[in-house]
mmCIF file of C-alpha atoms in Angstrom:
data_model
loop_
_atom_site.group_PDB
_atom_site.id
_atom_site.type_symbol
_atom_site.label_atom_id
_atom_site.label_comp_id
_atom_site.label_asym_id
_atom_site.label_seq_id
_atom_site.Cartn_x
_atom_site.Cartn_y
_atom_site.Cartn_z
ATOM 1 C CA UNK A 1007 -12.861 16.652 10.583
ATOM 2 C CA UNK A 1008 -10.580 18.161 12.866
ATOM 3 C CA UNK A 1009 -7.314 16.714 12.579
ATOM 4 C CA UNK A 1010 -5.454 17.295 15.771
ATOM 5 C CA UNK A 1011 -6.549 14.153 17.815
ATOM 6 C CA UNK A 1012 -6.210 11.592 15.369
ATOM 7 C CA UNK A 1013 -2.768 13.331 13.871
ATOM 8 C CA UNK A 1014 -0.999 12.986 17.281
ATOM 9 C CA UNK A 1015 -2.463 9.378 18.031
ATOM 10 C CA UNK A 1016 -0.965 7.902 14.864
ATOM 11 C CA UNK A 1017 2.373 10.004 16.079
ATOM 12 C CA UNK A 1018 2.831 8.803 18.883
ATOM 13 C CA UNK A 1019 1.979 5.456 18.221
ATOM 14 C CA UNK A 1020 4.375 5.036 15.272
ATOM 15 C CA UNK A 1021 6.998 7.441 16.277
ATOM 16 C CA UNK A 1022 6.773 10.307 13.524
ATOM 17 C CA UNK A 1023 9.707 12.522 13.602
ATOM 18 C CA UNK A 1024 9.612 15.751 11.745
ATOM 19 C CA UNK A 1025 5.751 15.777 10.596
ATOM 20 C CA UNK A 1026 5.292 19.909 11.928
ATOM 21 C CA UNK A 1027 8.806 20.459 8.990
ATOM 22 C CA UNK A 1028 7.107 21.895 5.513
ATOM 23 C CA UNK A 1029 7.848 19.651 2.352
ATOM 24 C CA UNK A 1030 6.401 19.986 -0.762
ATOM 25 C CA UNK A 1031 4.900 16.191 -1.641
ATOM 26 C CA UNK A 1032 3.754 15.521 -4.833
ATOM 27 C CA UNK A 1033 1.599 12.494 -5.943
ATOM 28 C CA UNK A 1034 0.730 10.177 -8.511
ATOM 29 C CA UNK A 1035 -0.958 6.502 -8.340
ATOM 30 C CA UNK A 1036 -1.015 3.187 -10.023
ATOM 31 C CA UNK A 1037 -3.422 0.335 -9.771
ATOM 32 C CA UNK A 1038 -6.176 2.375 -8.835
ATOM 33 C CA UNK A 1039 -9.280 -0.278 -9.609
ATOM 34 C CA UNK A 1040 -11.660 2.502 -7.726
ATOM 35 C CA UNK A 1041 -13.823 -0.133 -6.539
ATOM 36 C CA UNK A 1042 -13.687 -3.832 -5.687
ATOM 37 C CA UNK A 1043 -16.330 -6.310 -5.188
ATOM 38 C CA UNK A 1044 -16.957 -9.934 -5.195
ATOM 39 C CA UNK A 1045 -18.550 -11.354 -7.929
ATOM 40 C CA UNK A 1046 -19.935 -15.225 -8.113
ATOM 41 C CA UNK A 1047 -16.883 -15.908 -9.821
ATOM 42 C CA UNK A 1048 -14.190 -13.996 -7.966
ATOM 43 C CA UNK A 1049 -13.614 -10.373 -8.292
ATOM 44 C CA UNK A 1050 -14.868 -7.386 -10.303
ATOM 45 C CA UNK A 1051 -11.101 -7.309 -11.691
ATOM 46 C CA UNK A 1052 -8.968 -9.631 -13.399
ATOM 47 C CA UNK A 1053 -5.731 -8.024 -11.743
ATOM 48 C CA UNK A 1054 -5.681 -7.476 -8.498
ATOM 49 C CA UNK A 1055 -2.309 -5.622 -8.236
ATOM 50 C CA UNK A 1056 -1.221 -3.368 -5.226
ATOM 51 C CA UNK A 1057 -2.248 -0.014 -4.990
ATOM 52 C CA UNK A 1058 -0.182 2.962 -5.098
ATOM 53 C CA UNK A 1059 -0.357 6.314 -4.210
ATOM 54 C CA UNK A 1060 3.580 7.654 -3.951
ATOM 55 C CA UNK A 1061 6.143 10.088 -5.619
ATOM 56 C CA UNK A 1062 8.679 12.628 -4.598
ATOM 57 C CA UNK A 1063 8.785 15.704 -2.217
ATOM 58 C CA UNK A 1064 11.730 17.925 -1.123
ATOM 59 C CA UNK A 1065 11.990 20.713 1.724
ATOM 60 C CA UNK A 1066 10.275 23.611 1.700
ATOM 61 C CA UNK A 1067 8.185 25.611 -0.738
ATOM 62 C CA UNK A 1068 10.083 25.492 -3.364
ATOM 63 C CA UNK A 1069 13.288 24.189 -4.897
ATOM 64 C CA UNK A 1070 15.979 25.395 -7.195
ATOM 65 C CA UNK A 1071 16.633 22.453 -8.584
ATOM 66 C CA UNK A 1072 16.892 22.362 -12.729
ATOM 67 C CA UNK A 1073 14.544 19.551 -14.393
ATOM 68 C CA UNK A 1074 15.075 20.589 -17.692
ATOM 69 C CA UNK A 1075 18.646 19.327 -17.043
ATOM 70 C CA UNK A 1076 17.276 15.917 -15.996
ATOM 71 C CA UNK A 1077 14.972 15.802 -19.002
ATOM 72 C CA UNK A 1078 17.579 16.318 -21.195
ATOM 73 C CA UNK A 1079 19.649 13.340 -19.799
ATOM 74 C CA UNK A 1080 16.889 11.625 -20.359
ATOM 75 C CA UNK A 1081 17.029 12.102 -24.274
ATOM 76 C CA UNK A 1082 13.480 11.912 -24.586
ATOM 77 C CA UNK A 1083 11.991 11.191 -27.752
ATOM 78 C CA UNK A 1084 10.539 14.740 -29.623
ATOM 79 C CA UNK A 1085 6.898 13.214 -29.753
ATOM 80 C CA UNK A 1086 6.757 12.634 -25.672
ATOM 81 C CA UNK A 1087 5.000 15.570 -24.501
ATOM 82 C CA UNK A 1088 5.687 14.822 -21.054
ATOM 83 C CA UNK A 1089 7.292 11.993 -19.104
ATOM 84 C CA UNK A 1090 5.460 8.760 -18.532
ATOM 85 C CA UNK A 1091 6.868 5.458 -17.105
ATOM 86 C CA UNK A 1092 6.763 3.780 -20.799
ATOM 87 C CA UNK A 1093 9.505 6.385 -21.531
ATOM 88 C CA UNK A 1094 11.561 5.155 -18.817
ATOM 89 C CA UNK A 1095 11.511 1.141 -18.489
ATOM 90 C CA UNK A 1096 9.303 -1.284 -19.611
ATOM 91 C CA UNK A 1097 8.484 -4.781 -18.082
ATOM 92 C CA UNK A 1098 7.724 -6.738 -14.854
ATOM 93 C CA UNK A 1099 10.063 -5.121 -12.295
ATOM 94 C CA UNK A 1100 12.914 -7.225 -12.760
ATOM 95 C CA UNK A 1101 13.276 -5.974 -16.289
ATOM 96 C CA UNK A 1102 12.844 -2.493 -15.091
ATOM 97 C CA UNK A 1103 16.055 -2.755 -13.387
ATOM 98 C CA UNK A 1104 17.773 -3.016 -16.363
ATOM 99 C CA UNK A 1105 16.699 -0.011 -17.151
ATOM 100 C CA UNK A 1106 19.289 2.746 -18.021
ATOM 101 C CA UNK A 1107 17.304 5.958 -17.657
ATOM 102 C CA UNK A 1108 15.352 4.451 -14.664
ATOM 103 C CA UNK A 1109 18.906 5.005 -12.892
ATOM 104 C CA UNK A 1110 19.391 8.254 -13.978
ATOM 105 C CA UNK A 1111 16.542 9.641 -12.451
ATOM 106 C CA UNK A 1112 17.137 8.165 -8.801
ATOM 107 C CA UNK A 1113 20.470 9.325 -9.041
ATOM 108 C CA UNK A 1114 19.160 12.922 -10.479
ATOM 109 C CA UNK A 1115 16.798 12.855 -7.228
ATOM 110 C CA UNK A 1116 19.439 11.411 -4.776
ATOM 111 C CA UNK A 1117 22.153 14.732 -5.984
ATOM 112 C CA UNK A 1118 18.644 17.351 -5.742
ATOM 113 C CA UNK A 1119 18.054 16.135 -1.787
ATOM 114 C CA UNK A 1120 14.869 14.830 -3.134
ATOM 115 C CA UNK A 1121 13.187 12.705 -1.321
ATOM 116 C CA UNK A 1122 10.414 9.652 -1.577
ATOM 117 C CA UNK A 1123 7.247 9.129 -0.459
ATOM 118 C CA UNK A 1124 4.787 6.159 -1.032
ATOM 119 C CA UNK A 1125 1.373 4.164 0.266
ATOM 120 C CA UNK A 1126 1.293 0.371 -0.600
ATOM 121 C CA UNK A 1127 -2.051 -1.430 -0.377
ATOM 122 C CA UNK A 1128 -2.213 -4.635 -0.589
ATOM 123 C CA UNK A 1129 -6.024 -4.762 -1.902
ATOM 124 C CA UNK A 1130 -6.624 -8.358 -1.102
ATOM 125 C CA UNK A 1131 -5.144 -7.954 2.533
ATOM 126 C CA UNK A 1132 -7.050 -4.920 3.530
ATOM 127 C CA UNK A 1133 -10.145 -6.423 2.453
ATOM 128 C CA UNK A 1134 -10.122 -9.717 4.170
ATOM 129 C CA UNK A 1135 -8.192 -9.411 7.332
ATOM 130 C CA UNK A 1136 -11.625 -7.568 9.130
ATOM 131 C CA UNK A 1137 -12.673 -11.642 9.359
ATOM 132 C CA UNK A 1138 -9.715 -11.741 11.705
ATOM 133 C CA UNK A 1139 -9.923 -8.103 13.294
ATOM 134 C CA UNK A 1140 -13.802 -8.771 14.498
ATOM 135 C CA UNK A 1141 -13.045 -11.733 16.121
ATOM 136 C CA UNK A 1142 -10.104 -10.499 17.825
ATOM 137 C CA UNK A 1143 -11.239 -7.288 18.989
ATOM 138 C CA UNK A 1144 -13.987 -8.792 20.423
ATOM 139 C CA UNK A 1145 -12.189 -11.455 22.399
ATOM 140 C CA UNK A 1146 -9.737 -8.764 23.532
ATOM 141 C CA UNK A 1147 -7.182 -11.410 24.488
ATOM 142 C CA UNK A 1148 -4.039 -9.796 25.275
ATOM 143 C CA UNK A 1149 -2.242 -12.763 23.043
ATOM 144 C CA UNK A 1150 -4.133 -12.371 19.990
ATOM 145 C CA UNK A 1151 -4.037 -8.852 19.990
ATOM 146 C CA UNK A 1152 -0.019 -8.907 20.757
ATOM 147 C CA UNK A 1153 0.090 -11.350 17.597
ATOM 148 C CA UNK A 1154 -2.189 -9.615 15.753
ATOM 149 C CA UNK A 1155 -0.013 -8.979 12.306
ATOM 150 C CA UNK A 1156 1.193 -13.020 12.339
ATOM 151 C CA UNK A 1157 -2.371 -13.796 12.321
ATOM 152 C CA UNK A 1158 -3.700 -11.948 9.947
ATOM 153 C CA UNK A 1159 -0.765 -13.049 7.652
ATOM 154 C CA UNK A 1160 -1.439 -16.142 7.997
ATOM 155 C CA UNK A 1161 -5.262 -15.936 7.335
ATOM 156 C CA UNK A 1162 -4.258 -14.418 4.341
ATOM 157 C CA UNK A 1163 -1.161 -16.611 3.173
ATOM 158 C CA UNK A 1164 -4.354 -19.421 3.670
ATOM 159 C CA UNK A 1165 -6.736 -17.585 1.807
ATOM 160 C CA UNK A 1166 -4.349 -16.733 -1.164
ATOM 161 C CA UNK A 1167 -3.431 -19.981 -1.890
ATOM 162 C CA UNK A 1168 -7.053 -21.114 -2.514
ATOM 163 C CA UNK A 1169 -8.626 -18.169 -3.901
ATOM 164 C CA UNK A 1170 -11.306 -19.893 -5.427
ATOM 165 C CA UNK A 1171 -12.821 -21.887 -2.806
ATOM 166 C CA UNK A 1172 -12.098 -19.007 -0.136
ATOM 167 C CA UNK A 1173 -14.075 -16.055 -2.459
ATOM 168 C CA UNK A 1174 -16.564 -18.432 -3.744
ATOM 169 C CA UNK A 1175 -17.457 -19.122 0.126
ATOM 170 C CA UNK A 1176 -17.494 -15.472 0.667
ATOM 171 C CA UNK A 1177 -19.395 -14.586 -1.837
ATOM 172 C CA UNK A 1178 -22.261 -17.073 -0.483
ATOM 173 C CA UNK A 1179 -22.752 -15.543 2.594
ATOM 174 C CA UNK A 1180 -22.704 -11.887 1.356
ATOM 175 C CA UNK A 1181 -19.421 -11.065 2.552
ATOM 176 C CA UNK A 1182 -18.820 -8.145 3.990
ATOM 177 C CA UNK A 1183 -22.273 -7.961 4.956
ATOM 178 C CA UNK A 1184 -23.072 -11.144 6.516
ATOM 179 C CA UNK A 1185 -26.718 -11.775 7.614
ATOM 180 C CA UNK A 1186 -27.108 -12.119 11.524
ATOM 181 C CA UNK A 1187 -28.433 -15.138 10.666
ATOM 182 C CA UNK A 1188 -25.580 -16.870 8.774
ATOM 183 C CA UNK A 1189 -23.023 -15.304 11.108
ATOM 184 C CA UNK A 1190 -23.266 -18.854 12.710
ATOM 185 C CA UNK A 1191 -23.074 -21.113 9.706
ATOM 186 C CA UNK A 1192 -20.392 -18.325 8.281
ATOM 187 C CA UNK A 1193 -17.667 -19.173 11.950
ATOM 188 C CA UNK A 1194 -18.212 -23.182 11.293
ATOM 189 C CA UNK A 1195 -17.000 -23.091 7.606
ATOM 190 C CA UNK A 1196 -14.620 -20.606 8.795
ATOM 191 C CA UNK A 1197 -13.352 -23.117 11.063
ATOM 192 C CA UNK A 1198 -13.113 -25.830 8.783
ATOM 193 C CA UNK A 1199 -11.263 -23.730 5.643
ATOM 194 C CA UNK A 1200 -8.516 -22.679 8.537
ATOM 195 C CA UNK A 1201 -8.324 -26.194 9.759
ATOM 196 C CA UNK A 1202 -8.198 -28.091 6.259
ATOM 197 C CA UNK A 1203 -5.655 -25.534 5.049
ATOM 198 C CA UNK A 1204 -3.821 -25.125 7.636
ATOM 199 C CA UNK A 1205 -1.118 -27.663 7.150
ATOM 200 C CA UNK A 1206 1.331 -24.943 4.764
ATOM 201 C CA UNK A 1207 1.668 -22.969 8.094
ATOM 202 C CA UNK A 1208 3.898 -24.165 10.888
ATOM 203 C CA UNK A 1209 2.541 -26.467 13.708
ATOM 204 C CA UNK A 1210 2.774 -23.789 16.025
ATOM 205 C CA UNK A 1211 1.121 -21.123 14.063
ATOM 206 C CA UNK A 1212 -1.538 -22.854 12.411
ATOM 207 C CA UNK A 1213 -2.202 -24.014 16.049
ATOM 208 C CA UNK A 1214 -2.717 -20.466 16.916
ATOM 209 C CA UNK A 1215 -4.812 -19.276 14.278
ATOM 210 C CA UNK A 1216 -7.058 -22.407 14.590
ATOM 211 C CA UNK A 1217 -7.600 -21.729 18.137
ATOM 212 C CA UNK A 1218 -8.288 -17.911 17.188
ATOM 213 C CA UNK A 1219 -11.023 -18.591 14.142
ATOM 214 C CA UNK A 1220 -12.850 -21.409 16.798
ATOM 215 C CA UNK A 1221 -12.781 -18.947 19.669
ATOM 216 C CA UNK A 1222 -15.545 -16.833 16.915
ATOM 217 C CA UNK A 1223 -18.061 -19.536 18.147
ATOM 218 C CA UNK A 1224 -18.029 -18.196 21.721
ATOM 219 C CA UNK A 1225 -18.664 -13.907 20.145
ATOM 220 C CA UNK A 1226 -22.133 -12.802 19.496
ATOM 221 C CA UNK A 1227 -21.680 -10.665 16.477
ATOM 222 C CA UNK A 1228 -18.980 -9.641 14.284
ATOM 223 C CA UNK A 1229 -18.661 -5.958 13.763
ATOM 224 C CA UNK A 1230 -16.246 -5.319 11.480
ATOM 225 C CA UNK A 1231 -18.301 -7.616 8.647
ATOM 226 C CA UNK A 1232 -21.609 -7.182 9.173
ATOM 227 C CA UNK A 1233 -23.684 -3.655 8.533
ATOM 228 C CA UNK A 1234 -22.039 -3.225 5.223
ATOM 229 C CA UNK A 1235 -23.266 -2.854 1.128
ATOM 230 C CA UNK A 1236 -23.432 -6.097 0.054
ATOM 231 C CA UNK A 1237 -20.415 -7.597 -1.858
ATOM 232 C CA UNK A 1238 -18.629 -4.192 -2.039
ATOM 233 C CA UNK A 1239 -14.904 -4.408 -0.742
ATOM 234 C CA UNK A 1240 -13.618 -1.274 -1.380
ATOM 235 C CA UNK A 1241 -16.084 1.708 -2.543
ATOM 236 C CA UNK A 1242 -12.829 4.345 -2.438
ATOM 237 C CA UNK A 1243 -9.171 5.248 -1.816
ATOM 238 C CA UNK A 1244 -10.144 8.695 -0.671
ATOM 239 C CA UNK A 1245 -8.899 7.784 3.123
ATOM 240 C CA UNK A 1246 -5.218 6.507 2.052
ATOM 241 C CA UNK A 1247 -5.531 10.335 0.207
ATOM 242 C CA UNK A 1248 -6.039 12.126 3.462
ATOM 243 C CA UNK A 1249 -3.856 10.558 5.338
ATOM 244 C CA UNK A 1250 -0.822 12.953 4.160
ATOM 245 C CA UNK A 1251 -3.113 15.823 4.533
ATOM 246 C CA UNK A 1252 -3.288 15.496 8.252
ATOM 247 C CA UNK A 1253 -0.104 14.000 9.571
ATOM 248 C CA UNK A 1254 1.847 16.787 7.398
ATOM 249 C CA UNK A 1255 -0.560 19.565 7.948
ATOM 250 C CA UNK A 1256 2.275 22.213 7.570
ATOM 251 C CA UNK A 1257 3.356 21.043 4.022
ATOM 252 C CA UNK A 1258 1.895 21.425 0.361
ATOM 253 C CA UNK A 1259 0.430 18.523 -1.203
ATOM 254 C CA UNK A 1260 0.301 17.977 -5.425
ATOM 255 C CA UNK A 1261 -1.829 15.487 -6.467
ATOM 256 C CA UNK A 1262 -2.507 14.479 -10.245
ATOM 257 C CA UNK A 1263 -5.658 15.431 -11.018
ATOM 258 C CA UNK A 1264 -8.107 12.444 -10.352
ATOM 259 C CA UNK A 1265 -11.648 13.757 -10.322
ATOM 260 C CA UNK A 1266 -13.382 11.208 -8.431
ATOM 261 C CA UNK A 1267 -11.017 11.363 -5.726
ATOM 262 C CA UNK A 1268 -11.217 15.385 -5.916
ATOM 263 C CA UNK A 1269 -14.892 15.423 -5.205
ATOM 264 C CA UNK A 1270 -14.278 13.436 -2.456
ATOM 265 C CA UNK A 1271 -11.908 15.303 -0.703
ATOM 266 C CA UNK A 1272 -13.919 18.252 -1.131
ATOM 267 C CA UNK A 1273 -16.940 16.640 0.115
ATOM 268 C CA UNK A 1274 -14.464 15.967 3.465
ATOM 269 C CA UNK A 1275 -13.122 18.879 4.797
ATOM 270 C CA UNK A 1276 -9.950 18.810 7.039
ATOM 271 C CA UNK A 1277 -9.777 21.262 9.884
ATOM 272 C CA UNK A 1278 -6.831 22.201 12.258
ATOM 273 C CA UNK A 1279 -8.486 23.429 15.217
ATOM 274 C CA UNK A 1280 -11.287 25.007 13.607
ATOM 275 C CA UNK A 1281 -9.214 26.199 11.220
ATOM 276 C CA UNK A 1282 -9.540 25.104 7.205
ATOM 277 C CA UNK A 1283 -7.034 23.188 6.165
ATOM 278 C CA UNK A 1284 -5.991 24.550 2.719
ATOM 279 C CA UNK A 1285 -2.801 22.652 1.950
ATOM 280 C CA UNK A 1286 -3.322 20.358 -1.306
ATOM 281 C CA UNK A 1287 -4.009 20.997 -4.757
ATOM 282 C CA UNK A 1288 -5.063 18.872 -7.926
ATOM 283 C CA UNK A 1289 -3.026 19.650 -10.959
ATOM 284 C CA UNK A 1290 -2.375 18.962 -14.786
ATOM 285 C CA UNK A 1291 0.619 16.359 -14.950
ATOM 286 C CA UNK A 1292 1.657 18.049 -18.296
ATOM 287 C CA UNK A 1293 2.540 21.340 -16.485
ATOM 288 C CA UNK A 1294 4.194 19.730 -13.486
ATOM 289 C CA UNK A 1295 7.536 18.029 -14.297
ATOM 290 C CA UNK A 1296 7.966 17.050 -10.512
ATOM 291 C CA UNK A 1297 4.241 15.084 -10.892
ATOM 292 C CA UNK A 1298 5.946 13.515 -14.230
ATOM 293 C CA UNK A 1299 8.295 12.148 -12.219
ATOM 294 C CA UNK A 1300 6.263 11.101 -9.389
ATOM 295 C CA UNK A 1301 4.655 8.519 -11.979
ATOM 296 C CA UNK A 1302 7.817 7.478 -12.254
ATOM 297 C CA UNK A 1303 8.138 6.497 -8.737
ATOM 298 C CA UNK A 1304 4.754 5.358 -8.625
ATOM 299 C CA UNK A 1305 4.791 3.274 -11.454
ATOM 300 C CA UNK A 1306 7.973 1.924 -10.601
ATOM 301 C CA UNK A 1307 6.714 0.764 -6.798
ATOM 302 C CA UNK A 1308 3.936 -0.637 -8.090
ATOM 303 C CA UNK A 1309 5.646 -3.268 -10.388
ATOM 304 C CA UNK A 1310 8.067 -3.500 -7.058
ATOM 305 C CA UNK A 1311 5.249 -4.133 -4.545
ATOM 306 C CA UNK A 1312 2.989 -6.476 -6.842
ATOM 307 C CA UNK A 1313 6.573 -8.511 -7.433
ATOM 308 C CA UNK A 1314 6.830 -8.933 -3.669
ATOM 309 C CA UNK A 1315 3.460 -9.761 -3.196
ATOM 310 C CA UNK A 1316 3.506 -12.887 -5.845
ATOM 311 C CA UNK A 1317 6.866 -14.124 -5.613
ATOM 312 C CA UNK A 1318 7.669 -16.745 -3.249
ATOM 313 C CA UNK A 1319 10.690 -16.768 -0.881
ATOM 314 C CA UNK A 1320 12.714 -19.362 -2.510
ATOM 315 C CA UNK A 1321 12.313 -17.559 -6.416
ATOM 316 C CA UNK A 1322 13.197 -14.154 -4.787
ATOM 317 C CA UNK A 1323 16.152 -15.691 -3.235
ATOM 318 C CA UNK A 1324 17.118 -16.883 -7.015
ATOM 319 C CA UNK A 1325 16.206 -13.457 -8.257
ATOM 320 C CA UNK A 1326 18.179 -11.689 -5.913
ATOM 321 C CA UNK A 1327 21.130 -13.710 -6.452
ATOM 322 C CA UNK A 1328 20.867 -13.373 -10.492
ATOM 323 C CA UNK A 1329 20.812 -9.841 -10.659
ATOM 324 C CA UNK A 1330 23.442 -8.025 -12.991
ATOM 325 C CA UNK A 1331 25.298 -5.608 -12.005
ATOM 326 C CA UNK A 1332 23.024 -2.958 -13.939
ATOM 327 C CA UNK A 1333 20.098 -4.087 -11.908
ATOM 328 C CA UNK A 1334 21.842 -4.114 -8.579
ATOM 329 C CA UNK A 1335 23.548 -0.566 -9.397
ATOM 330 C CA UNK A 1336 19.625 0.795 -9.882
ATOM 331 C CA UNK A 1337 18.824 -1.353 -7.092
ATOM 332 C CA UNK A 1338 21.275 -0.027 -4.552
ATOM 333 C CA UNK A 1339 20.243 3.707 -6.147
ATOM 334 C CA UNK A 1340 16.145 2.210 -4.824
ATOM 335 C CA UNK A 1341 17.586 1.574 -1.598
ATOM 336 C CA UNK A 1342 19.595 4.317 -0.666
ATOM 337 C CA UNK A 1343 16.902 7.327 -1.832
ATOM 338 C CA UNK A 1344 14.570 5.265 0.974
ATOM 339 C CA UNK A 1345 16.968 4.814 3.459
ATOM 340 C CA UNK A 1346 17.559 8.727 2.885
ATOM 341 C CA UNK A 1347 13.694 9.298 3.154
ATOM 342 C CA UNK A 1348 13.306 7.182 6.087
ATOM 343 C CA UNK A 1349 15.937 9.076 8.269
ATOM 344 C CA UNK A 1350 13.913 12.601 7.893
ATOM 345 C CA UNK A 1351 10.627 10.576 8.656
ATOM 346 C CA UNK A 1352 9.073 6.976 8.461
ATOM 347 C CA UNK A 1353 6.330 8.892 8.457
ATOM 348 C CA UNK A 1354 6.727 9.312 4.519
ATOM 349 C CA UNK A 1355 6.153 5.337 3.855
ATOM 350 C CA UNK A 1356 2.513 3.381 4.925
ATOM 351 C CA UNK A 1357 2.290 0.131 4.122
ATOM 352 C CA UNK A 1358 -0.955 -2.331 4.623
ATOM 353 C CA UNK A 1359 0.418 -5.670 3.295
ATOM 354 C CA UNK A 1360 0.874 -8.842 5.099
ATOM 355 C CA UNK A 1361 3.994 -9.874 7.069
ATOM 356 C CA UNK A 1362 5.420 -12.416 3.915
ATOM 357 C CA UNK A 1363 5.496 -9.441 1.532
ATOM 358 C CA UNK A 1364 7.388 -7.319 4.290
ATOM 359 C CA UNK A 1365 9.931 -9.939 5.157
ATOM 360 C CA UNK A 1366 10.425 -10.344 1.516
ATOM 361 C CA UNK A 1367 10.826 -6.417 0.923
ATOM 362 C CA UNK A 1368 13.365 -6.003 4.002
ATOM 363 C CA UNK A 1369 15.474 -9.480 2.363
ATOM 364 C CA UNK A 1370 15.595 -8.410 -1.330
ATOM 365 C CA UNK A 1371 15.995 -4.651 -0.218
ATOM 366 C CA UNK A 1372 17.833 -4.079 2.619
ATOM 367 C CA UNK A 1373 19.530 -7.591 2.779
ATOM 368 C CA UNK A 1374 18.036 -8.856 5.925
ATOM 369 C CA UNK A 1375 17.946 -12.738 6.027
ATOM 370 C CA UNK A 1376 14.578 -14.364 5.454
#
């Protein structure tokens, strides 16, 4: 794949600054269920945490910055052979606040002109919202397409909160591979779930979304759910992988070593105008302390971004206001290494997650009002 065309879409379209600059990123992940399908009763997983691929990169090539001083902060037990999150904090992410040596290391980062990076999937999210992205791009209505994010939050706000009716019912018709011939019966009980459910969502947006799902009466098929493998959700991560790969061609990329998702990468090579793109690398966490510490971050985001995806508005509101002045010191030290990040390039942070869990992130983060 050549990466030039599709790099300077998604550049434009979100406003990248500083993607030609070389960094060196390096990776690790959490949550990684490497496939997720429906089963009669539910999913293929018990947890269905948010995935995370994320960790920390700084300018150039290469850095002079000293770990071994950070590592010795850390006072690491002798028997550690290298750093894992268990070292560091332990808990739900609240408690992980409390955490002393969880500081240290942002701080340690923050002083180095380190930077963060991260991807956060919402799993459930991405693999639902096509029901609303078929009918929408196939109505082509300037409104729904406008609204498209508030829709799809909503769907999924809907769906959440009766998981067991909504998966059993998609599990029925095959979903995400629904038979031309249930496509039919598959838009009326579509119809009714939005319409009996509706009533948690305000008047004038479950209005709107009712409208939407009854509009997928009038469409004659529904690409985005139809065509598929039977019950399979997600088959891979390998795309969220790339994605780095491309928009930063000019940078060096240190992965963990994952060896599913390193066959698959090799089996999808990236091009820059005919060019190979040789700019990533798969590598033994034990001999990387900058990958030690990217499981860190990862780790860390993960308990973050699952938080905000289960708590509700009025409990984070309690949370926020209950935090000691440990927490909010590590906190403030979360806040300020993104804020940081974000001013050389937004282009470091993706996020597929609906609109609740963002207006929840930018409240207990950044202090913006619910």
């Amino acid at each position: 794949m050549d990466v030039n065309e599709l790099r300077e879409m998604l550049i434009k379209y979100n406003d990248l600054r500083n993607t030609d600059e070389v960094y060196t990123f390096y990776y690790d992940e959490t949550n990684n269920i490497r496939k997720l399908y429906l089963k009669d009763s539910g999913f293929n997983v018990n947890k269905t945490d948010n995935f995370i691929l994320a960790g920390i990169l700084h300018k150039g090539f290469s850095t002079g910055s000293d770990y071994s001083t950070l590592f010795k902060m850390l006072n690491l037990q002798k028997s550690a052979q290298e750093l894992k999150l268990k070292h560091i904090a332990k808990g739900d992410f609240l408690d992980m606040l409390k955490s002393d040596k969880l500081l240290i290391i942002l701080n340690w980062l923050i002083e180095n002109k380190f930077y963060i990076h991260y991807f956060n999937l919402n799993i459930i999210y991405w693999s639902i919202i096509d029901i609303i992205d078929s009918i929408i791009g196939e109505l082509d209505h300037p409104f729904y397409i406008m609204n498209h994010m508030s829709l799809k939050s909503d769907f999924y706000e809907l769906a959440n909160s009766n998981s067991d009716v909504f998966l059993n019912a998609l599990h029925e018709f095959n979903y995400p591979d629904i038979p031309e011939e249930k496509a039919h019966e598959f838009c009326l009980w579509l119809i009714d779930f939005t319409c009996i459910h509706s009533c948690m969502l305000s008047n004038f947006r479950a209005n709107v979304l009712e409208n939407l799902v009854k509009e997928s009466l009038r469409i004659e098929s529904l690409p985005f759910i139809s065509g598929f493998h039977g019950r399979v959700l997600i088959d891979s991560f390998m795309v969220f992988y790339l994605r780095n790969l491309y928009i930063f061609k000019n940078s060096i990329h240190i992965f963990d070593e994952e060896k599913s998702i390193q066959d698959d990468v090799k089996d999808f090579p990236l091009t820059d105008n005919g060019m190979p793109i040789h700019n990533h690398e798969f590598v033994t966490s034990h001999n990387s302390e900058a990958v030690q510490l990217s499981d860190i971050i990862a780790g860390f985001l993960g308990k973050y971004f699952s938080y905000l995806k289960d708590v509700n508005d009025e409990q984070l509101v309690l949370d926020k206001a209950g935090l000691t002045s440990k927490q909010f010191k590590t906190l403030s030290a979360l806040k300020h290494i993104i804020d940081v990040s974000d001013d050389v390039s937004r282009g470091f942070f993706n996020v597929v997650s609906s609109e609740g869990e963002q207006r929840r992130n930018n409240h207990f983060l950044h202090g913006v009002n619910l």
